[in-house]
């Protein structure tokens, strides 16, 4: 079996990113021999080494990032960009996963892994890309993730996404997560956009729209929340 035949075998798989054990299984060779083949292929440009014992047949950064750890999905501004909700070019790729993993530099892009609660690993879909696939959050879950992880997104971006979102799906996701501060923030933003919804506050705790900012901002009595971000 020559290197080009091995490349062909890997390309026939649905995946684009492979561990050395997977390559060994696919080409039916011992791990040490597979390692020799893989390193030769890297030198010839037939494979791309990502990290120790992990390789890719694709140069698509989104495909690679989506397949580096499982379960995971592309989210936050990465999802907004791929869903045509963000116009500027991005150089940081955000991957949400219940597993901890250090950030990586791949093909000039910084891939940042954000560890989240396994209970909120939902609201994403498998999408075909090139000869492989990516996992990406839908627009409704992207909005929720942006609010939960607010340091990665600004509120104006969230507002623009909300205009195109399915409100009923957002409310369904909120019923799964059951987080009062998240409910109220989305309720307020939907009110601001004059979009109908059935979200209600259930507790008397006072929150800030953006908890990372020290300023209080203007108090909203309906949602018992300080609006401390400029929404215009």
Rosetta silent file (secondary structure, phi, psi, omega in degrees, C-alpha in Angstrom):
SEQUENCE: XXXXXXXXXXXXXXXXXXXXXXXXXXXXXXXXXXXXXXXXXXXXXXXXXXXXXXXXXXXXXXXXXXXXXXXXXXXXXXXXXXXXXXXXXXXXXXXXXXXXXXXXXXXXXXXXXXXXXXXXXXXXXXXXXXXXXXXXXXXXXXXXXXXXXXXXXXXXXXXXXXXXXXXXXXXXXXXXXXXXXXXXXXXXXXXXXXXXXXXXXXXXXXXXXXXXXXXXXXXXXXXXXXXXXXXX
SCORE:     score description
SCORE:     0.000 S_00000001
   1 L     0.000  121.587  179.009    0.000    0.000    0.000 S_00000001
   2 L   -91.741  173.867 -174.048    1.520    3.311   -1.060 S_00000001
   3 H   -63.232  -34.767 -179.663    0.955    6.728    0.525 S_00000001
   4 H   -71.004  -33.308  175.743   -1.550    7.829   -2.116 S_00000001
   5 H   -67.374  -38.465  177.041   -3.630    4.707   -1.546 S_00000001
   6 H   -64.161  -44.396  177.284   -3.682    5.450    2.177 S_00000001
   7 H   -57.404  -42.729  178.798   -4.792    9.008    1.431 S_00000001
   8 H   -62.094  -40.598  178.418   -7.578    7.588   -0.749 S_00000001
   9 H   -63.026  -42.200 -179.507   -8.739    5.284    2.044 S_00000001
  10 H   -67.728  -37.981 -179.816   -8.872    8.173    4.497 S_00000001
  11 H   -66.033  -24.492  179.322  -10.750   10.387    2.035 S_00000001
  12 L   -76.111  -15.426  177.140  -13.459    7.726    1.724 S_00000001
  13 L   -75.914  154.455  178.801  -14.217    8.100    5.428 S_00000001
  14 L   -69.455  -29.348 -175.955  -16.825   10.674    6.399 S_00000001
  15 L   -82.065  165.452  176.822  -14.382   12.268    8.801 S_00000001
  16 L  -118.361  -21.758 -178.127  -11.417   14.525    8.015 S_00000001
  17 E  -109.104  131.132 -175.545   -9.504   14.380   11.325 S_00000001
  18 E  -132.656  138.653  168.143   -7.953   11.101   12.447 S_00000001
  19 E   -82.998  162.753 -178.389   -6.049    9.862   15.445 S_00000001
  20 H   -61.654  -35.885  177.893   -3.184    7.467   14.865 S_00000001
  21 H   -62.652  -37.535  179.404   -5.247    4.561   16.240 S_00000001
  22 H   -68.409  -42.220  177.858   -7.961    5.302   13.680 S_00000001
  23 H   -60.602  -43.207  179.109   -5.462    5.415   10.818 S_00000001
  24 H   -58.613  -42.684 -179.812   -4.042    2.092   12.023 S_00000001
  25 H   -67.784  -42.203 -176.180   -7.515    0.543   12.019 S_00000001
  26 H   -67.295  -40.987 -177.585   -8.460    1.928    8.599 S_00000001
  27 H   -94.637   -0.801  175.658   -5.304    0.788    6.810 S_00000001
  28 L    57.783   48.595  176.924   -5.077   -2.411    8.872 S_00000001
  29 L  -129.789  153.452  176.483   -1.486   -1.888    9.943 S_00000001
  30 L   -58.822  157.377 -175.265    0.149   -1.876   13.409 S_00000001
  31 H   -60.444  -40.553 -178.158    0.324    1.499   15.123 S_00000001
  32 H   -66.040  -37.296  177.176    4.105    1.850   14.775 S_00000001
  33 H   -71.356  -39.815  177.782    3.965    1.215   11.019 S_00000001
  34 H   -60.780  -36.940  178.267    0.975    3.556   10.661 S_00000001
  35 H   -63.233  -39.893  177.945    3.001    6.267   12.422 S_00000001
  36 H   -64.048  -46.632  178.143    5.776    5.902    9.845 S_00000001
  37 H   -59.450  -47.433 -176.939    3.271    6.163    6.991 S_00000001
  38 H   -59.966  -44.359 -179.303    1.553    9.185    8.569 S_00000001
  39 H   -66.865  -35.296  175.374    4.804   11.086    9.046 S_00000001
  40 H   -65.799  -39.078  179.038    5.844   10.384    5.462 S_00000001
  41 H   -66.430  -36.516  176.977    2.478   11.652    4.267 S_00000001
  42 H   -61.665  -43.575 -179.913    2.900   14.851    6.282 S_00000001
  43 H   -63.453  -31.320 -179.573    6.255   15.472    4.565 S_00000001
  44 H   -90.253   -2.079 -179.541    4.604   15.000    1.155 S_00000001
  45 L    78.944   16.880  179.266    1.654   17.261    2.005 S_00000001
  46 L   -89.682  -16.908  175.376   -0.820   14.380    1.897 S_00000001
  47 L  -138.981  155.927  177.276   -1.700   14.801    5.589 S_00000001
  48 E  -120.106  122.256 -179.163   -1.580   17.752    7.970 S_00000001
  49 E   -80.074  128.386 -177.657   -0.324   17.194   11.498 S_00000001
  50 E  -100.784  -44.580  176.609   -2.499   18.963   14.063 S_00000001
  51 E  -160.677 -175.686 -177.070   -1.028   17.721   17.338 S_00000001
  52 L   -56.848  123.738  177.248    0.616   14.576   18.649 S_00000001
  53 L    60.754   27.046  176.943   -0.883   11.525   16.916 S_00000001
  54 E  -137.838  130.517 -172.119   -3.656   13.550   15.267 S_00000001
  55 E  -135.869  162.378  178.591   -3.830   14.357   11.558 S_00000001
  56 E  -134.975  143.714  172.484   -6.187   15.865    8.981 S_00000001
  57 L   -93.750   -5.274 -178.002   -6.832   15.278    5.290 S_00000001
  58 L  -111.305  149.641  172.903   -8.592   18.668    5.129 S_00000001
  59 L  -105.318    5.853  179.147   -7.222   22.216    5.242 S_00000001
  60 L   -77.400  114.157 -174.761  -10.637   23.680    6.105 S_00000001
  61 H   -61.612  -32.208 -178.941  -10.172   25.238    9.557 S_00000001
  62 H   -72.505  -39.739  175.992  -13.866   24.867   10.413 S_00000001
  63 H   -63.382  -47.105 -179.215  -13.904   21.165    9.542 S_00000001
  64 H   -60.890  -51.024 -176.801  -10.722   20.603   11.529 S_00000001
  65 H   -60.738  -37.108 -177.799  -11.876   22.572   14.583 S_00000001
  66 H   -69.313  -22.271 -173.268  -15.234   20.829   14.636 S_00000001
  67 L  -110.340    9.237 -177.151  -13.624   17.378   14.701 S_00000001
  68 L   -75.696  -27.975  178.618  -10.801   17.867   17.205 S_00000001
  69 L  -148.705  150.791 -177.979  -12.810   16.719   20.216 S_00000001
  70 L  -131.146  141.191   -8.827  -16.160   14.982   20.754 S_00000001
  71 L   -76.143  155.066  177.314  -18.790   15.949   21.608 S_00000001
  72 L  -167.262  167.212  173.346  -18.378   19.547   20.506 S_00000001
  73 E  -154.878  154.699  175.213  -19.762   22.159   18.163 S_00000001
  74 E   -76.536  129.425 -175.692  -18.732   25.445   16.567 S_00000001
  75 L  -142.303 -170.326  177.972  -20.482   28.260   18.400 S_00000001
  76 H    55.680 -135.637 -176.555  -20.617   31.921   19.415 S_00000001
  77 H   -67.016  -22.290  175.969  -19.206   34.308   16.758 S_00000001
  78 H   -65.794  -44.166  176.841  -17.929   31.323   14.745 S_00000001
  79 H   -65.261  -43.047  179.402  -21.489   30.089   14.317 S_00000001
  80 H   -60.230  -40.943  178.944  -22.737   33.603   13.569 S_00000001
  81 H   -63.297  -46.777 -178.368  -20.065   33.958   10.874 S_00000001
  82 H   -70.808  -22.694  176.351  -20.906   30.619    9.259 S_00000001
  83 L   -93.426   13.784  178.205  -24.626   31.480    9.405 S_00000001
  84 L    60.734   31.672  177.186  -23.913   34.795    7.613 S_00000001
  85 L  -104.003    2.854 -178.955  -24.853   36.822   10.693 S_00000001
  86 L  -138.379  123.359 -172.919  -21.390   38.364   11.049 S_00000001
  87 L   -87.211  -32.376 -175.772  -19.770   40.307    8.235 S_00000001
  88 L   -74.802  152.205  177.626  -16.210   40.774    9.482 S_00000001
  89 L   -69.042  139.813 -179.590  -13.510   38.162    8.940 S_00000001
  90 L  -110.040  147.045  176.766  -12.763   36.112   12.058 S_00000001
  91 L  -123.107    4.829  174.357   -9.410   34.744   13.200 S_00000001
  92 E  -119.649  128.773  179.990  -10.620   32.994   16.355 S_00000001
  93 E  -108.075  122.145 -177.699  -12.586   29.759   16.096 S_00000001
  94 E  -101.015  125.467  178.070  -14.735   28.905   19.127 S_00000001
  95 E  -118.246  122.899  179.903  -15.459   25.277   19.933 S_00000001
  96 E  -100.151  130.776 -175.129  -17.882   24.480   22.778 S_00000001
  97 E  -155.882  153.328  174.348  -17.441   21.147   24.511 S_00000001
  98 L   -77.751   -5.560 -178.783  -17.900   19.517   27.930 S_00000001
  99 L  -100.785  145.097  178.414  -14.234   18.491   27.700 S_00000001
 100 L   -85.061  133.677  178.624  -11.293   20.669   28.640 S_00000001
 101 L  -152.214  139.246  179.996   -8.742   21.264   25.894 S_00000001
 102 L   -70.678  150.267  177.818   -5.998   23.818   25.407 S_00000001
 103 L   -65.462  154.867 -176.169   -6.285   26.367   22.622 S_00000001
 104 E  -133.024  154.039  173.131   -4.410   25.600   19.415 S_00000001
 105 E  -108.231  115.324 -176.581   -2.953   27.541   16.501 S_00000001
 106 E  -132.693  124.568  176.997   -3.959   25.921   13.221 S_00000001
 107 L    51.204   39.381  177.691   -3.482   27.341    9.707 S_00000001
 108 L    81.186    0.681 -179.979   -3.023   30.844   11.126 S_00000001
 109 E  -112.023  144.919  176.024   -6.204   30.677   13.191 S_00000001
 110 E   -91.194  120.412  177.903   -6.556   30.405   16.950 S_00000001
 111 E  -100.314  117.184 -175.283   -8.887   27.572   17.921 S_00000001
 112 E  -111.739  124.242 -179.736  -10.293   28.194   21.402 S_00000001
 113 E   -98.076  125.816 -178.799  -12.063   25.434   23.303 S_00000001
 114 E  -112.784  117.565 -178.774  -14.657   26.579   25.830 S_00000001
 115 E   -78.820  126.991  178.786  -15.706   24.051   28.424 S_00000001
 116 L  -128.561  164.502 -179.446  -19.439   24.155   29.155 S_00000001
 117 L   -60.260  131.763  179.158  -21.831   22.141   31.266 S_00000001
 118 H   -55.400  -26.250 -178.536  -22.700   18.804   29.592 S_00000001
 119 H   -67.673  -19.575 -179.718  -26.388   19.584   30.261 S_00000001
 120 H  -109.114   20.321  171.958  -26.317   22.405   27.698 S_00000001
 121 L   -84.494   81.418  175.889  -24.641   20.428   24.918 S_00000001
 122 L  -158.539  178.169  178.171  -27.628   20.584   22.570 S_00000001
 123 L    76.461   30.316  176.611  -29.060   22.841   19.886 S_00000001
 124 E  -130.256  164.727 -175.293  -26.463   22.041   17.238 S_00000001
 125 E  -137.672  158.659  177.163  -26.599   20.282   13.901 S_00000001
 126 E   -94.516  124.583 -176.469  -24.365   18.322   11.567 S_00000001
 127 E  -125.167  133.060  179.227  -23.732   20.172    8.306 S_00000001
 128 E   -68.624  134.370  176.370  -21.904   18.844    5.242 S_00000001
 129 E  -146.170  130.903 -171.620  -18.787   20.824    4.352 S_00000001
 130 L    53.046 -132.826  176.701  -16.291   19.892    1.645 S_00000001
 131 L   -97.576   16.872 -176.350  -16.149   16.074    1.657 S_00000001
 132 E  -133.932 -137.788 -175.798  -16.704   16.006    5.398 S_00000001
 133 E  -159.013  164.580  169.267  -18.851   17.810    7.981 S_00000001
 134 E  -130.950  156.399  167.351  -18.986   20.288   10.823 S_00000001
 135 E  -104.779  128.591 -175.625  -21.118   20.452   13.956 S_00000001
 136 E  -141.450  140.706  179.343  -22.513   23.952   14.435 S_00000001
 137 E   -69.843  144.689  174.556  -25.019   25.504   16.835 S_00000001
 138 L   -72.709  169.440 -172.454  -28.309   26.684   15.364 S_00000001
 139 H   -62.534  -35.290 -178.401  -29.056   30.400   15.547 S_00000001
 140 H   -68.621  -43.717  178.633  -31.273   30.042   18.635 S_00000001
 141 H   -71.540  -31.754  176.374  -28.679   28.147   20.663 S_00000001
 142 H   -60.734  -43.280  177.973  -25.974   30.528   19.428 S_00000001
 143 H   -59.865  -47.028 -179.970  -27.932   33.439   20.911 S_00000001
 144 H   -61.593  -45.746  179.491  -28.269   31.634   24.234 S_00000001
 145 H   -62.803  -38.017  179.570  -24.579   30.716   24.311 S_00000001
 146 H   -64.312  -33.972  178.467  -23.609   34.310   23.497 S_00000001
 147 H   -76.644  -40.716  178.664  -25.605   35.538   26.488 S_00000001
 148 H   -66.648  -34.378 -178.889  -24.278   32.843   28.817 S_00000001
 149 L  -116.111   60.706 -165.870  -20.707   33.506   27.641 S_00000001
 150 H   -64.817  -18.057 -179.549  -21.129   37.227   27.138 S_00000001
 151 H   -70.912  -13.066 -178.798  -17.425   38.132   27.005 S_00000001
 152 H   -96.297  -10.659 -177.194  -17.224   36.493   23.568 S_00000001
 153 L  -138.927  148.806  172.661  -20.130   38.396   21.940 S_00000001
 154 L   -99.295  158.743 -172.201  -21.494   41.911   22.100 S_00000001
 155 H   -65.487  -31.714 -179.798  -25.178   42.636   22.626 S_00000001
 156 H   -63.857  -37.600  176.960  -25.661   44.351   19.259 S_00000001
 157 H   -64.531  -41.640  179.152  -24.664   41.139   17.476 S_00000001
 158 H   -63.024  -43.028  179.726  -27.146   39.203   19.641 S_00000001
 159 H   -59.254  -44.919 -179.890  -29.929   41.692   18.811 S_00000001
 160 H   -62.705  -39.252  178.956  -29.355   41.277   15.071 S_00000001
 161 H   -68.339  -37.524 -179.743  -29.464   37.492   15.402 S_00000001
 162 H   -60.003  -30.742 -179.099  -32.659   37.636   17.492 S_00000001
 163 L   -63.293  -25.374 -177.286  -34.477   39.337   14.624 S_00000001
 164 L  -107.080    0.077 -173.970  -34.109   36.158   12.537 S_00000001
 165 L   -83.389  160.720  174.506  -34.510   33.583   15.304 S_00000001
 166 L   -88.661  106.625 -175.145  -37.434   31.266   16.056 S_00000001
 167 H   -60.984  -38.899 -179.821  -38.798   32.622   19.344 S_00000001
 168 H   -62.863  -38.667  178.535  -40.651   29.414   20.162 S_00000001
 169 H   -67.680  -39.907  176.658  -37.458   27.406   19.801 S_00000001
 170 H   -59.501  -45.483 -179.756  -35.633   29.855   22.075 S_00000001
 171 H   -63.222  -36.453  176.993  -38.365   29.475   24.693 S_00000001
 172 H   -64.316  -45.287  178.079  -38.088   25.691   24.418 S_00000001
 173 H   -60.864  -40.655  178.667  -34.335   25.857   24.976 S_00000001
 174 H   -62.164  -35.059 -179.896  -34.877   28.144   27.965 S_00000001
 175 H   -68.425  -23.803  177.041  -37.272   25.575   29.462 S_00000001
 176 H   -80.223  -43.927 -174.937  -34.455   23.014   29.321 S_00000001
 177 H   -74.564  -38.470  177.266  -31.760   25.253   30.815 S_00000001
 178 L    54.360   59.436  178.625  -33.972   26.772   33.550 S_00000001
 179 L  -125.013  112.656 -173.368  -31.771   29.784   34.329 S_00000001
 180 H   -58.044  -46.147 -177.878  -33.627   32.852   35.601 S_00000001
 181 H   -62.804  -37.672  178.087  -31.022   35.457   34.600 S_00000001
 182 H   -66.152  -44.817  177.994  -30.890   34.045   31.051 S_00000001
 183 H   -55.663  -46.441 -175.533  -34.700   34.074   30.771 S_00000001
 184 H   -70.381  -37.917  178.571  -34.898   37.691   31.815 S_00000001
 185 H   -63.164  -44.841  179.159  -32.115   38.910   29.557 S_00000001
 186 H   -69.015  -38.822  176.198  -33.717   37.308   26.522 S_00000001
 187 H   -58.354  -45.777  178.636  -37.154   38.520   27.607 S_00000001
 188 H   -62.260  -46.209 -177.687  -35.860   42.079   27.840 S_00000001
 189 H   -64.675  -37.123  176.348  -34.092   41.915   24.464 S_00000001
 190 H   -66.876  -39.439  174.498  -37.203   40.529   22.759 S_00000001
 191 H   -59.513  -45.035 -178.151  -39.238   43.339   24.308 S_00000001
 192 H   -58.901  -36.480  179.819  -36.682   45.845   23.064 S_00000001
 193 L   -87.697    0.017 -178.885  -37.110   44.478   19.531 S_00000001
 194 L    59.351   42.661  176.254  -40.906   44.401   19.969 S_00000001
 195 L  -104.531  128.477 -177.900  -41.012   40.650   19.315 S_00000001
 196 L   -67.578  144.613  179.111  -43.837   38.731   20.981 S_00000001
 197 L  -161.195  173.050  179.970  -42.938   36.032   23.487 S_00000001
 198 L  -120.414   21.608 -179.720  -44.258   34.317   26.624 S_00000001
 199 L   -74.254  136.862  179.111  -41.152   34.635   28.849 S_00000001
 200 L  -133.323  151.243  174.267  -41.851   35.780   32.401 S_00000001
 201 L   -80.601  146.250 -175.765  -39.712   36.592   35.416 S_00000001
 202 L  -122.380  -12.011 -179.240  -40.155   34.170   38.308 S_00000001
 203 L  -129.702  167.685 -177.531  -37.887   35.546   41.032 S_00000001
 204 L   -97.218   -1.625  179.554  -37.208   38.934   42.616 S_00000001
 205 L   -57.931  141.756  178.234  -33.422   38.848   42.259 S_00000001
 206 L   -98.408  135.575 -179.258  -31.996   41.883   40.444 S_00000001
 207 E  -122.643  170.470  168.901  -29.537   41.293   37.602 S_00000001
 208 E  -108.012  145.565  175.747  -27.399   43.272   35.185 S_00000001
 209 L   -60.283  -44.383  176.351  -27.785   42.839   31.444 S_00000001
 210 L  -120.219   97.726 -175.704  -23.988   42.570   31.252 S_00000001
 211 L   -66.374  -15.464 -179.086  -22.639   41.294   34.598 S_00000001
 212 L   -79.845  -13.218  179.657  -19.020   41.853   33.536 S_00000001
 213 L   -95.325  136.453 -177.389  -19.496   45.654   33.521 S_00000001
 214 L   -72.755  -32.836 -177.658  -19.214   47.537   36.810 S_00000001
 215 L   -67.067  147.840 -178.604  -21.636   50.301   35.884 S_00000001
 216 L   -81.505  -45.254 -176.595  -25.266   49.699   36.799 S_00000001
 217 L    82.943 -168.739 -177.473  -27.014   51.496   33.978 S_00000001
 218 E   -83.103  135.794 -177.472  -30.734   52.262   33.799 S_00000001
 219 E   -82.944  131.460  175.588  -33.051   50.079   35.893 S_00000001
 220 E  -105.375  114.237 -173.459  -35.831   48.191   34.095 S_00000001
 221 L   -69.873  -38.376 -178.010  -38.652   47.505   36.527 S_00000001
 222 L   -59.346  -44.634 -175.676  -40.459   44.874   34.467 S_00000001
 223 L  -100.590    2.432 -178.959  -37.418   42.606   34.274 S_00000001
 224 L    46.428   59.987 -173.518  -35.796   43.801   37.541 S_00000001
 225 E  -150.226  139.463  174.769  -32.559   44.341   35.656 S_00000001
 226 E   -86.093  125.115 -178.853  -30.004   47.098   35.129 S_00000001
 227 E   -92.993   93.156 -172.244  -29.520   47.804   31.438 S_00000001
 228 L  -107.110   30.374  173.913  -25.818   48.627   31.438 S_00000001
 229 L  -135.810  146.738  176.523  -25.074   48.355   27.725 S_00000001
 230 L   -78.651  121.040 -175.822  -25.755   50.692   24.816 S_00000001
 231 L   -99.472    8.810 -177.795  -28.240   48.918   22.529 S_00000001
 232 L  -111.279    0.000    0.000  -28.135   51.450   19.691 S_00000001
